[in-house]
Amino acid sequence: MKVFKFGGASVKDAAGVKNLVGVLRTTNESPLVIVVSAMGKMTNALEEVVKDYFSNQKELKASLSYVYDYHQEILEQLFPNKSHEAYKEVNLRFEELKEFLKSNKSKYHAFVYDQVVSFGELISTAIISHYLSEENIKNTWLDIRQCIATNDYYRSAKVDWETTQKRISEKVNTNEITITQGFLGAEQDNNFTTTLGREGSDYTAAILAYCLNAESVTIWKDVPGVLNADPRHFTDTTLLEHISYREAIELAFYGASVIHPKTLQPLQRKEIPLFVKSFMNPENTGTCVGKGVTLSPMVSCFILKKNQVLISLSSLDFSFMMEENFSEVFDLLHRFKMKVEMIQNSAISFSVCVDNKYNNLESLINKLKSNFKVEYNEGVTLYTVRHSQPNEIKALTQNKKVLLKQESSETVQLVVQE
Ligand code: ADP
Ligand code: ASP
Ligand code: MG
C-alpha cells in the first residue's frame, strides 16, 4: 500500500485533473490511498467567504459565486454531459455550505472557518473521484472526517492518534484505490469538522501512511523535488536527491514550505520513505527523504520567510530581563497564536522574531506595552541557511540591513530589512 498526495497546484484546473490520471497510469499503483487538497487557491477563496460572512455580508454572495463558478468550469470541462452525477454531488455540497452559513449561530471565527474552508477538499475529491471512475479507474471516496479524530482546537487541530489509528484500520480498505481529503479532521464530541492547519494535506498523507504501515508516501509537486532553495526566490537551485529525516524536519521546521513540518515525524517513526516528485515528470526520481546521509548532494540550503515581525522588549525600570519576564512573554505569544521563529536575549533586552499568522499583532503589542518597553519592525525577512559557507552569508546580506543574527554549527539565521 502506498500513499499519494496531490496538492492544490496539481489540480488547479481540468488539465490538472487529467494529468493526475496520467500520473496514476504511469505509476500504476494499486492498492493506493490518494489524498487531495482543495483545487488551486480555493482554500484562500473560502477564507474570503468566511471574512465576508463575518464582516462584509454584501460581498458574501460574490465570494461564494467565485468558488461555485471555479468548480463549475472544471466540471464542464471534465464532464460534457451536464446530467452527470458529479454536478449533483457538487451542488449538494454547495447547498450544505449555504445552509450552514444561513443557520449558523456561532460567532467563533475559528469554528466557522473550519466548517466553511473544508468544502474545498470535499468538493475537489468528489469531482476527482467521479473523473477517475469515468476513466475506468475504480476508486472509493472516503470522508476522512470519519477517520481523523482531533481535539477542538479549530484551524490547527491536534490529532488523537489512538482513535485515528483504530478508525483508519476499520475504514480504509487496503485492497483498493481510495481517494480522500487532506487537511480535514473531526472533533470527537459533536463531530464538527476541524482542520489541521494551512498546507496540512501533506500531514494527512503521513497520518494515513503511519496508520496503514504504508510502503511509502509520494507528494506530487510543481517542482522537481526538494531543492536547496525556493525557486520562486532564488536562481540556480539544486535538486536534493536524498535528505535524512532529521535534516528534512529541520528544513521544514525553518520554513522550507515544500513539505509541511508535521509530516515527517510520523514517517520517521516507522521509517516510511517520503518521495517528493514532479507531477509534470512522474518518471523522474525527485527527492527521497529517508534513512541515510544528511544531504545528497551536500550543499547549503536557503530558507526565506517574508513578512515577519521583530519585537524587542526591555524592562520599564532598567532592570534585567529575567526568567519571570520570559515566562510572561511566552505566555502572551502563545495566547496570541504568534509563531516564534527566533529568539535572542541580552541582559536588558529580549528580541523575538514572530510570524503574525493570525493578525493578532496589535493586541499583543498593547498587552506587552503594559509591562515592557516595546519596539517592533514589521515586514522583515528571516533567512535561515543550513550548512552554509561564510562567503554565502556575505553575499546574501549584501545591500541589506541585518537586524539580528544567530549562528550555530549547522544553521545561520538572519533577520533583515530589505
Ligand atoms: P502543493 O500544491 O502541494 O500545496 P506547495 O505550493 O505547497 O504545493 O509547494 C510547492 C512549492 O513550494 C513550490 O512551487 C516552491 O515554490 C515552494 N518551495 C519552497 N521551498 C522549496 C524548496 N526548498 N524546494 C522546492 N520547492 C520549494
Ligand atoms: N487546502 C489546504 C490549504 O490550502 C490544505 C493543503 O493544501 O494542504 O492550506
Ligand atoms: Mg499547498
CSV table of C-alpha atoms and ligand atoms in Angstrom, one decimal:
chain,number,residue,atom,x,y,z
A,1,MET,CA,0.0,0.0,0.0
A,2,LYS,CA,1.3,3.4,-1.0
A,3,VAL,CA,0.0,6.9,-0.3
A,4,PHE,CA,0.0,9.7,-2.9
A,5,LYS,CA,-0.8,13.3,-2.1
A,6,PHE,CA,-1.8,15.8,-4.8
A,7,GLY,CA,-1.8,19.5,-3.7
A,8,GLY,CA,-3.8,22.4,-4.9
A,9,ALA,CA,-1.4,23.3,-7.7
A,10,SER,CA,-1.6,19.9,-9.2
A,11,VAL,CA,-5.4,20.0,-9.5
A,12,LYS,CA,-6.0,23.7,-10.2
A,13,ASP,CA,-7.9,23.1,-13.4
A,14,ALA,CA,-9.4,20.4,-15.6
A,15,ALA,CA,-6.0,19.8,-17.3
A,16,GLY,CA,-4.5,19.2,-13.8
A,17,VAL,CA,-7.1,16.6,-13.1
A,18,LYS,CA,-6.4,14.9,-16.4
A,19,ASN,CA,-2.7,15.0,-15.6
A,20,LEU,CA,-3.4,13.3,-12.2
A,21,VAL,CA,-5.0,10.4,-14.2
A,22,GLY,CA,-1.8,10.4,-16.3
A,23,VAL,CA,0.3,10.1,-13.1
A,24,LEU,CA,-1.8,7.2,-11.9
A,25,ARG,CA,-1.5,5.5,-15.2
A,26,THR,CA,2.3,6.0,-15.3
A,27,THR,CA,2.9,4.8,-11.8
A,28,ASN,CA,0.2,2.1,-11.9
A,29,GLU,CA,-0.1,1.6,-8.2
A,30,SER,CA,-2.9,-0.4,-6.5
A,31,PRO,CA,-3.8,-0.6,-3.7
A,32,LEU,CA,-3.3,3.1,-3.1
A,33,VAL,CA,-4.6,5.9,-0.9
A,34,ILE,CA,-4.9,9.3,-2.8
A,35,VAL,CA,-5.0,12.4,-0.6
A,36,VAL,CA,-6.1,15.5,-2.4
A,37,SER,CA,-6.2,19.2,-1.4
A,38,ALA,CA,-8.7,21.9,-2.5
A,39,MET,CA,-8.3,22.9,-6.1
A,40,GLY,CA,-5.9,25.7,-6.9
A,41,LYS,CA,-6.4,28.6,-4.5
A,42,MET,CA,-9.8,27.5,-3.3
A,43,THR,CA,-8.8,27.5,0.4
A,44,ASN,CA,-7.9,31.2,0.0
A,45,ALA,CA,-11.2,31.8,-1.8
A,46,LEU,CA,-13.1,30.1,1.0
A,47,GLU,CA,-11.2,32.2,3.6
A,48,GLU,CA,-12.7,35.2,1.7
A,49,VAL,CA,-16.2,33.7,2.2
A,50,VAL,CA,-15.5,33.5,5.9
A,51,LYS,CA,-14.3,37.0,6.0
A,52,ASP,CA,-17.3,38.3,4.2
A,53,TYR,CA,-19.6,36.2,6.3
A,54,PHE,CA,-18.3,38.0,9.4
A,55,SER,CA,-17.6,41.5,8.2
A,56,ASN,CA,-19.0,42.2,4.8
A,57,GLN,CA,-22.3,40.4,4.2
A,58,LYS,CA,-22.8,42.5,1.0
A,59,GLU,CA,-19.9,40.7,-0.7
A,60,LEU,CA,-20.8,37.2,0.6
A,61,LYS,CA,-22.8,36.3,-2.5
A,62,ALA,CA,-19.9,37.3,-4.8
A,63,SER,CA,-17.3,35.4,-2.8
A,64,LEU,CA,-19.5,32.3,-2.8
A,65,SER,CA,-20.2,32.6,-6.5
A,66,TYR,CA,-16.5,32.8,-7.2
A,67,VAL,CA,-15.9,29.4,-5.5
A,68,TYR,CA,-19.0,27.9,-7.2
A,69,ASP,CA,-18.1,29.1,-10.7
A,70,TYR,CA,-14.5,27.9,-10.4
A,71,HIS,CA,-15.6,24.4,-9.7
A,72,GLN,CA,-18.4,24.6,-12.3
A,73,GLU,CA,-15.9,25.4,-15.0
A,74,ILE,CA,-13.8,22.4,-14.1
A,75,LEU,CA,-16.9,20.2,-14.1
A,76,GLU,CA,-17.9,21.4,-17.5
A,77,GLN,CA,-14.5,20.6,-19.0
A,78,LEU,CA,-14.4,17.2,-17.4
A,79,PHE,CA,-18.0,16.1,-17.8
A,80,PRO,CA,-19.6,17.4,-21.1
A,81,ASN,CA,-22.8,15.6,-20.1
A,82,LYS,CA,-24.5,18.1,-17.7
A,83,SER,CA,-26.6,15.4,-16.1
A,84,HIS,CA,-23.6,13.6,-14.8
A,85,GLU,CA,-23.8,12.6,-11.2
A,86,ALA,CA,-20.7,14.8,-10.4
A,87,TYR,CA,-22.7,18.0,-10.9
A,88,LYS,CA,-25.4,16.8,-8.5
A,89,GLU,CA,-22.9,16.0,-5.8
A,90,VAL,CA,-21.1,19.3,-6.1
A,91,ASN,CA,-24.4,21.2,-6.0
A,92,LEU,CA,-25.4,19.2,-2.9
A,93,ARG,CA,-22.2,20.3,-1.2
A,94,PHE,CA,-22.9,23.9,-2.1
A,95,GLU,CA,-26.4,23.7,-0.6
A,96,GLU,CA,-24.8,22.2,2.5
A,97,LEU,CA,-22.4,25.2,2.7
A,98,LYS,CA,-25.1,27.8,2.1
A,99,GLU,CA,-27.3,26.1,4.7
A,100,PHE,CA,-24.5,26.2,7.3
A,101,LEU,CA,-24.0,29.9,6.6
A,102,LYS,CA,-27.7,30.6,7.0
A,103,SER,CA,-28.4,28.6,10.1
A,104,ASN,CA,-25.1,29.1,12.0
A,105,LYS,CA,-25.4,30.9,15.3
A,106,SER,CA,-21.7,30.7,16.4
A,107,LYS,CA,-19.6,33.8,16.3
A,108,TYR,CA,-16.5,31.8,17.0
A,109,HIS,CA,-14.3,32.6,14.0
A,110,ALA,CA,-12.0,29.6,14.0
A,111,PHE,CA,-15.0,27.2,14.3
A,112,VAL,CA,-16.9,28.8,11.4
A,113,TYR,CA,-13.6,28.9,9.4
A,114,ASP,CA,-13.2,25.1,9.6
A,115,GLN,CA,-16.8,24.4,8.8
A,116,VAL,CA,-16.5,26.6,5.7
A,117,VAL,CA,-13.0,26.1,4.2
A,118,SER,CA,-13.4,22.3,4.5
A,119,PHE,CA,-15.7,22.4,1.5
A,120,GLY,CA,-12.7,23.0,-0.8
A,121,GLU,CA,-11.4,19.4,-0.1
A,122,LEU,CA,-14.9,17.8,0.0
A,123,ILE,CA,-15.7,19.2,-3.5
A,124,SER,CA,-12.3,18.6,-5.1
A,125,THR,CA,-12.3,14.9,-4.0
A,126,ALA,CA,-15.9,14.5,-5.2
A,127,ILE,CA,-15.0,15.8,-8.7
A,128,ILE,CA,-11.8,13.8,-9.0
A,129,SER,CA,-13.4,10.6,-7.7
A,130,HIS,CA,-16.1,10.8,-10.4
A,131,TYR,CA,-13.5,11.6,-13.0
A,132,LEU,CA,-11.4,8.6,-12.1
A,133,SER,CA,-14.5,6.4,-12.4
A,134,GLU,CA,-15.2,8.0,-15.8
A,135,GLU,CA,-11.6,7.0,-16.8
A,136,ASN,CA,-12.2,3.4,-15.6
A,137,ILE,CA,-10.0,3.8,-12.5
A,138,LYS,CA,-12.1,2.1,-9.9
A,139,ASN,CA,-12.0,4.0,-6.6
A,140,THR,CA,-13.8,4.6,-3.3
A,141,TRP,CA,-14.4,8.1,-2.0
A,142,LEU,CA,-13.7,8.3,1.7
A,143,ASP,CA,-14.8,11.0,4.1
A,144,ILE,CA,-11.6,11.5,6.1
A,145,ARG,CA,-13.5,13.1,8.9
A,146,GLN,CA,-14.7,9.7,9.9
A,147,CYS,CA,-11.1,8.7,10.3
A,148,ILE,CA,-9.0,11.6,11.6
A,149,ALA,CA,-10.1,12.3,15.2
A,150,THR,CA,-8.9,15.6,16.7
A,151,ASN,CA,-9.4,17.9,19.6
A,152,ASP,CA,-11.5,21.1,19.0
A,153,TYR,CA,-8.5,23.5,18.5
A,154,TYR,CA,-10.1,24.8,15.3
A,155,ARG,CA,-7.7,25.8,12.5
A,156,SER,CA,-4.9,23.8,14.0
A,157,ALA,CA,-6.5,20.8,15.5
A,158,LYS,CA,-4.4,18.2,17.2
A,159,VAL,CA,-4.7,14.5,16.2
A,160,ASP,CA,-5.9,11.9,18.7
A,161,TRP,CA,-3.6,9.1,17.4
A,162,GLU,CA,-5.2,6.2,19.2
A,163,THR,CA,-8.7,6.8,17.9
A,164,THR,CA,-7.4,7.8,14.5
A,165,GLN,CA,-5.4,4.6,14.2
A,166,LYS,CA,-8.5,2.5,15.1
A,167,ARG,CA,-10.8,4.3,12.7
A,168,ILE,CA,-8.3,4.1,9.8
A,169,SER,CA,-7.8,0.4,10.3
A,170,GLU,CA,-11.6,-0.1,10.3
A,171,LYS,CA,-12.5,2.2,7.4
A,172,VAL,CA,-9.7,2.1,4.8
A,173,ASN,CA,-9.9,-0.9,2.5
A,174,THR,CA,-6.3,-1.8,1.8
A,175,ASN,CA,-7.1,-3.8,-1.3
A,176,GLU,CA,-8.3,-1.0,-3.5
A,177,ILE,CA,-7.8,2.6,-4.5
A,178,THR,CA,-9.2,5.1,-2.0
A,179,ILE,CA,-9.5,8.8,-2.6
A,180,THR,CA,-9.8,11.2,0.3
A,181,GLN,CA,-9.4,14.7,1.6
A,182,GLY,CA,-6.2,16.2,3.0
A,183,PHE,CA,-6.3,18.9,5.8
A,184,LEU,CA,-9.6,17.8,7.5
A,185,GLY,CA,-10.5,16.0,10.7
A,186,ALA,CA,-13.4,16.0,13.1
A,187,GLU,CA,-13.6,16.8,16.8
A,188,GLN,CA,-14.9,13.9,18.8
A,189,ASP,CA,-17.7,15.4,21.0
A,190,ASN,CA,-20.0,16.6,18.2
A,191,ASN,CA,-18.3,15.5,15.1
A,192,PHE,CA,-17.7,19.1,13.9
A,193,THR,CA,-15.2,19.5,11.1
A,194,THR,CA,-11.7,20.6,12.1
A,195,THR,CA,-8.6,21.5,10.0
A,196,LEU,CA,-5.0,20.6,10.7
A,197,GLY,CA,-3.5,24.0,9.8
A,198,ARG,CA,-2.9,25.5,6.4
A,199,GLU,CA,-1.0,23.3,4.0
A,200,GLY,CA,-1.9,20.4,6.2
A,201,SER,CA,-2.6,17.8,3.5
A,202,ASP,CA,0.9,16.5,3.5
A,203,TYR,CA,0.4,15.8,7.1
A,204,THR,CA,-2.8,13.9,6.3
A,205,ALA,CA,-0.9,11.7,3.9
A,206,ALA,CA,1.7,11.0,6.7
A,207,ILE,CA,-1.0,10.1,9.2
A,208,LEU,CA,-2.6,7.6,6.8
A,209,ALA,CA,0.8,6.1,5.9
A,210,TYR,CA,1.7,5.7,9.5
A,211,CYS,CA,-1.6,4.1,10.5
A,212,LEU,CA,-1.7,1.8,7.4
A,213,ASN,CA,2.0,0.9,7.6
A,214,ALA,CA,2.4,2.1,4.1
A,215,GLU,CA,5.4,1.3,2.0
A,216,SER,CA,6.0,5.0,1.0
A,217,VAL,CA,4.4,8.4,0.6
A,218,THR,CA,4.7,10.4,-2.6
A,219,ILE,CA,3.8,14.1,-2.6
A,220,TRP,CA,3.4,15.4,-6.2
A,221,LYS,CA,4.5,18.9,-6.7
A,222,ASP,CA,5.1,21.6,-9.3
A,223,VAL,CA,8.8,21.4,-8.7
A,224,PRO,CA,11.2,18.5,-9.5
A,225,GLY,CA,11.6,17.7,-5.8
A,226,VAL,CA,13.0,19.4,-2.7
A,227,LEU,CA,15.5,22.0,-3.9
A,228,ASN,CA,18.2,23.7,-1.8
A,229,ALA,CA,16.1,26.9,-2.0
A,230,ASP,CA,12.7,28.0,-3.1
A,231,PRO,CA,12.9,28.6,-6.9
A,232,ARG,CA,10.5,31.5,-6.6
A,233,HIS,CA,13.1,33.5,-4.7
A,234,PHE,CA,16.4,32.0,-5.7
A,235,THR,CA,18.0,31.2,-9.0
A,236,ASP,CA,20.4,28.3,-9.7
A,237,THR,CA,18.8,25.9,-7.3
A,238,THR,CA,20.0,22.3,-6.9
A,239,LEU,CA,17.8,19.3,-6.6
A,240,LEU,CA,18.3,17.4,-3.3
A,241,GLU,CA,18.2,13.7,-4.2
A,242,HIS,CA,18.4,12.4,-0.7
A,243,ILE,CA,17.6,14.0,2.6
A,244,SER,CA,17.7,12.3,6.0
A,245,TYR,CA,14.6,12.6,8.1
A,246,ARG,CA,16.3,14.8,10.6
A,247,GLU,CA,17.6,17.2,8.0
A,248,ALA,CA,14.1,17.3,6.3
A,249,ILE,CA,12.5,18.0,9.7
A,250,GLU,CA,14.9,20.9,10.3
A,251,LEU,CA,14.3,22.3,6.8
A,252,ALA,CA,10.5,22.1,7.1
A,253,PHE,CA,10.6,23.5,10.6
A,254,TYR,CA,12.6,26.5,9.5
A,255,GLY,CA,10.1,27.1,6.7
A,256,ALA,CA,11.0,25.2,3.6
A,257,SER,CA,7.4,25.3,2.6
A,258,VAL,CA,7.6,22.4,0.1
A,259,ILE,CA,6.9,19.9,3.0
A,260,HIS,CA,4.5,20.7,5.9
A,261,PRO,CA,6.6,20.5,9.1
A,262,LYS,CA,4.4,18.0,10.9
A,263,THR,CA,4.6,15.4,8.0
A,264,LEU,CA,8.0,13.9,8.8
A,265,GLN,CA,7.9,12.7,12.4
A,266,PRO,CA,5.2,10.0,11.9
A,267,LEU,CA,7.1,8.8,8.8
A,268,GLN,CA,10.4,8.7,10.6
A,269,ARG,CA,8.9,6.7,13.5
A,270,LYS,CA,8.1,3.8,11.1
A,271,GLU,CA,10.9,4.6,8.6
A,272,ILE,CA,8.5,5.1,5.8
A,273,PRO,CA,10.2,6.9,2.9
A,274,LEU,CA,8.8,10.2,1.6
A,275,PHE,CA,9.2,11.0,-2.1
A,276,VAL,CA,8.7,14.5,-3.4
A,277,LYS,CA,8.2,14.3,-7.2
A,278,SER,CA,7.1,16.4,-10.1
A,279,PHE,CA,3.6,15.8,-11.3
A,280,MET,CA,4.7,17.0,-14.7
A,281,ASN,CA,7.5,14.4,-14.9
A,282,PRO,CA,6.3,11.5,-12.8
A,283,GLU,CA,9.1,9.2,-14.1
A,284,ASN,CA,11.9,11.4,-12.7
A,285,THR,CA,13.3,10.3,-9.4
A,286,GLY,CA,12.8,13.5,-7.5
A,287,THR,CA,13.7,13.6,-3.8
A,288,CYS,CA,13.7,10.8,-1.3
A,289,VAL,CA,13.5,11.6,2.4
A,290,GLY,CA,14.5,8.6,4.4
A,291,LYS,CA,17.2,6.9,6.4
A,292,GLY,CA,20.8,7.6,5.5
A,293,VAL,CA,23.1,10.5,4.7
A,294,THR,CA,22.1,14.0,5.8
A,295,LEU,CA,22.0,15.5,2.3
A,296,SER,CA,23.0,14.3,-1.2
A,297,PRO,CA,24.4,16.3,-2.8
A,298,MET,CA,25.8,18.1,0.2
A,299,VAL,CA,25.0,21.8,-0.5
A,300,SER,CA,23.9,24.8,1.6
A,301,CYS,CA,20.1,25.2,1.9
A,302,PHE,CA,18.4,28.6,2.0
A,303,ILE,CA,15.0,29.3,3.5
A,304,LEU,CA,13.3,32.6,3.4
A,305,LYS,CA,10.3,33.8,5.3
A,306,LYS,CA,8.9,37.1,4.4
A,307,ASN,CA,6.6,39.4,6.4
A,308,GLN,CA,7.9,38.6,9.8
A,309,VAL,CA,7.8,40.9,12.8
A,310,LEU,CA,10.8,41.6,15.0
A,311,ILE,CA,9.8,42.6,18.5
A,312,SER,CA,12.4,43.9,21.0
A,313,LEU,CA,11.5,44.2,24.7
A,314,SER,CA,13.2,45.7,27.6
A,315,SER,CA,12.1,46.3,31.2
A,316,LEU,CA,10.5,49.7,32.0
A,317,ASP,CA,12.7,50.2,35.1
A,318,PHE,CA,16.1,49.3,33.6
A,319,SER,CA,16.2,46.0,35.4
A,320,PHE,CA,17.4,42.8,33.9
A,321,MET,CA,15.2,40.6,31.7
A,322,MET,CA,14.8,37.5,33.8
A,323,GLU,CA,13.0,34.2,33.8
A,324,GLU,CA,9.8,35.6,35.2
A,325,ASN,CA,9.7,38.2,32.3
A,326,PHE,CA,10.3,35.4,29.7
A,327,SER,CA,7.5,33.2,31.0
A,328,GLU,CA,5.1,36.2,30.8
A,329,VAL,CA,6.3,37.0,27.3
A,330,PHE,CA,6.0,33.4,26.1
A,331,ASP,CA,2.6,33.1,27.7
A,332,LEU,CA,1.4,36.1,25.7
A,333,LEU,CA,3.0,34.9,22.5
A,334,HIS,CA,1.2,31.6,22.9
A,335,ARG,CA,-2.1,33.2,23.7
A,336,PHE,CA,-2.0,35.4,20.6
A,337,LYS,CA,-1.0,32.5,18.5
A,338,MET,CA,2.3,34.0,17.4
A,339,LYS,CA,4.7,31.6,15.8
A,340,VAL,CA,8.1,32.1,17.3
A,341,GLU,CA,10.8,31.9,14.7
A,342,MET,CA,13.9,33.1,16.6
A,343,ILE,CA,14.7,34.5,20.0
A,344,GLN,CA,17.7,36.3,21.4
A,345,ASN,CA,18.3,37.9,24.8
A,346,SER,CA,20.9,40.1,26.5
A,347,ALA,CA,21.0,41.5,30.0
A,348,ILE,CA,18.4,44.2,29.4
A,349,SER,CA,16.6,43.2,26.3
A,350,PHE,CA,14.8,40.3,24.6
A,351,SER,CA,14.2,40.1,20.9
A,352,VAL,CA,11.8,37.7,19.2
A,353,CYS,CA,11.1,37.2,15.5
A,354,VAL,CA,7.5,36.1,15.0
A,355,ASP,CA,5.2,35.1,12.2
A,356,ASN,CA,2.0,37.1,12.7
A,357,LYS,CA,-0.2,34.4,11.1
A,358,TYR,CA,-3.5,35.3,12.7
A,359,ASN,CA,-3.3,39.1,12.6
A,360,ASN,CA,-3.0,39.5,16.4
A,361,LEU,CA,0.0,41.9,16.4
A,362,GLU,CA,-1.8,45.0,17.6
A,363,SER,CA,-3.4,43.2,20.5
A,364,LEU,CA,-0.2,41.5,21.5
A,365,ILE,CA,1.8,44.8,21.4
A,366,ASN,CA,-0.8,46.5,23.5
A,367,LYS,CA,-0.6,43.8,26.1
A,368,LEU,CA,3.2,43.8,26.1
A,369,LYS,CA,3.3,47.6,26.5
A,370,SER,CA,1.8,47.5,29.9
A,371,ASN,CA,4.9,45.8,31.3
A,372,PHE,CA,7.7,46.4,28.9
A,373,LYS,CA,9.3,49.0,26.7
A,374,VAL,CA,8.4,47.7,23.2
A,375,GLU,CA,9.9,48.3,19.8
A,376,TYR,CA,9.0,46.4,16.7
A,377,ASN,CA,9.7,46.2,13.0
A,378,GLU,CA,7.1,44.8,10.7
A,379,GLY,CA,7.7,43.3,7.2
A,380,VAL,CA,11.2,42.0,8.0
A,381,THR,CA,12.6,38.9,6.3
A,382,LEU,CA,14.0,35.9,8.1
A,383,TYR,CA,16.7,33.9,6.3
A,384,THR,CA,17.8,30.5,7.6
A,385,VAL,CA,20.8,28.9,6.0
A,386,ARG,CA,21.8,25.3,6.7
A,387,HIS,CA,25.4,24.1,6.2
A,388,SER,CA,26.5,27.5,4.9
A,389,GLN,CA,29.8,28.8,3.7
A,390,PRO,CA,31.0,32.2,5.1
A,391,ASN,CA,31.1,33.7,1.6
A,392,GLU,CA,27.5,32.8,1.0
A,393,ILE,CA,26.3,34.7,4.1
A,394,LYS,CA,28.3,37.7,2.9
A,395,ALA,CA,26.7,37.5,-0.5
A,396,LEU,CA,23.2,37.1,1.0
A,397,THR,CA,23.5,40.1,3.3
A,398,GLN,CA,25.0,42.5,0.7
A,399,ASN,CA,22.9,45.7,0.5
A,400,LYS,CA,20.6,44.5,3.3
A,401,LYS,CA,20.3,45.8,6.8
A,402,VAL,CA,20.9,42.9,9.3
A,403,LEU,CA,18.8,43.5,12.4
A,404,LEU,CA,19.6,40.2,14.2
A,405,LYS,CA,22.0,37.3,13.5
A,406,GLN,CA,22.3,33.9,15.2
A,407,GLU,CA,24.8,31.2,14.3
A,408,SER,CA,25.2,27.6,15.4
A,409,SER,CA,27.4,24.9,13.9
A,410,GLU,CA,24.7,23.9,11.3
A,411,THR,CA,22.5,26.9,11.0
A,412,VAL,CA,22.8,30.7,10.4
A,413,GLN,CA,19.7,32.8,10.9
A,414,LEU,CA,19.4,36.4,9.9
A,415,VAL,CA,16.6,38.9,10.4
A,416,VAL,CA,17.0,41.6,7.7
A,417,GLN,CA,15.2,44.6,6.5
A,418,GLU,CA,15.3,44.5,2.7
B,1,ADP,P1,1.0,22.0,-3.0
B,1,ADP,O1,0.4,22.1,-4.4
B,1,ADP,O2,1.3,20.6,-2.6
B,1,ADP,O3,0.3,22.7,-2.0
B,1,ADP,P2,3.0,23.9,-2.5
B,1,ADP,O4,2.7,25.0,-3.3
B,1,ADP,O5,2.7,24.0,-1.0
B,1,ADP,O6,2.5,22.6,-3.1
B,1,ADP,O7,4.6,23.5,-2.6
B,1,ADP,C1,5.3,23.6,-3.7
B,1,ADP,C2,6.0,25.0,-3.8
B,1,ADP,O8,7.0,25.0,-2.7
B,1,ADP,C3,6.9,25.2,-5.0
B,1,ADP,O9,6.2,25.7,-6.0
B,1,ADP,C4,8.0,26.1,-4.5
B,1,ADP,O10,7.8,27.4,-4.9
B,1,ADP,C5,7.9,26.0,-3.0
B,1,ADP,N1,9.1,25.7,-2.3
B,1,ADP,C6,9.6,26.3,-1.1
B,1,ADP,N2,10.7,25.8,-0.8
B,1,ADP,C7,11.1,24.9,-1.7
B,1,ADP,C8,12.2,24.0,-1.8
B,1,ADP,N3,13.2,24.0,-0.9
B,1,ADP,N4,12.2,23.1,-2.8
B,1,ADP,C9,11.2,23.1,-3.7
B,1,ADP,N5,10.1,23.9,-3.6
B,1,ADP,C10,10.1,24.8,-2.6
B,2,ASP,N1,-6.1,23.2,1.0
B,2,ASP,C1,-5.4,23.5,2.2
B,2,ASP,C2,-4.6,24.7,2.1
B,2,ASP,O1,-4.5,25.3,1.0
B,2,ASP,C3,-4.6,22.3,2.7
B,2,ASP,C4,-3.4,22.0,1.7
B,2,ASP,O2,-3.5,22.4,0.6
B,2,ASP,O3,-2.5,21.3,2.1
B,2,ASP,O4,-4.0,25.2,3.1
B,3,MG,MG,-0.2,23.7,-0.6
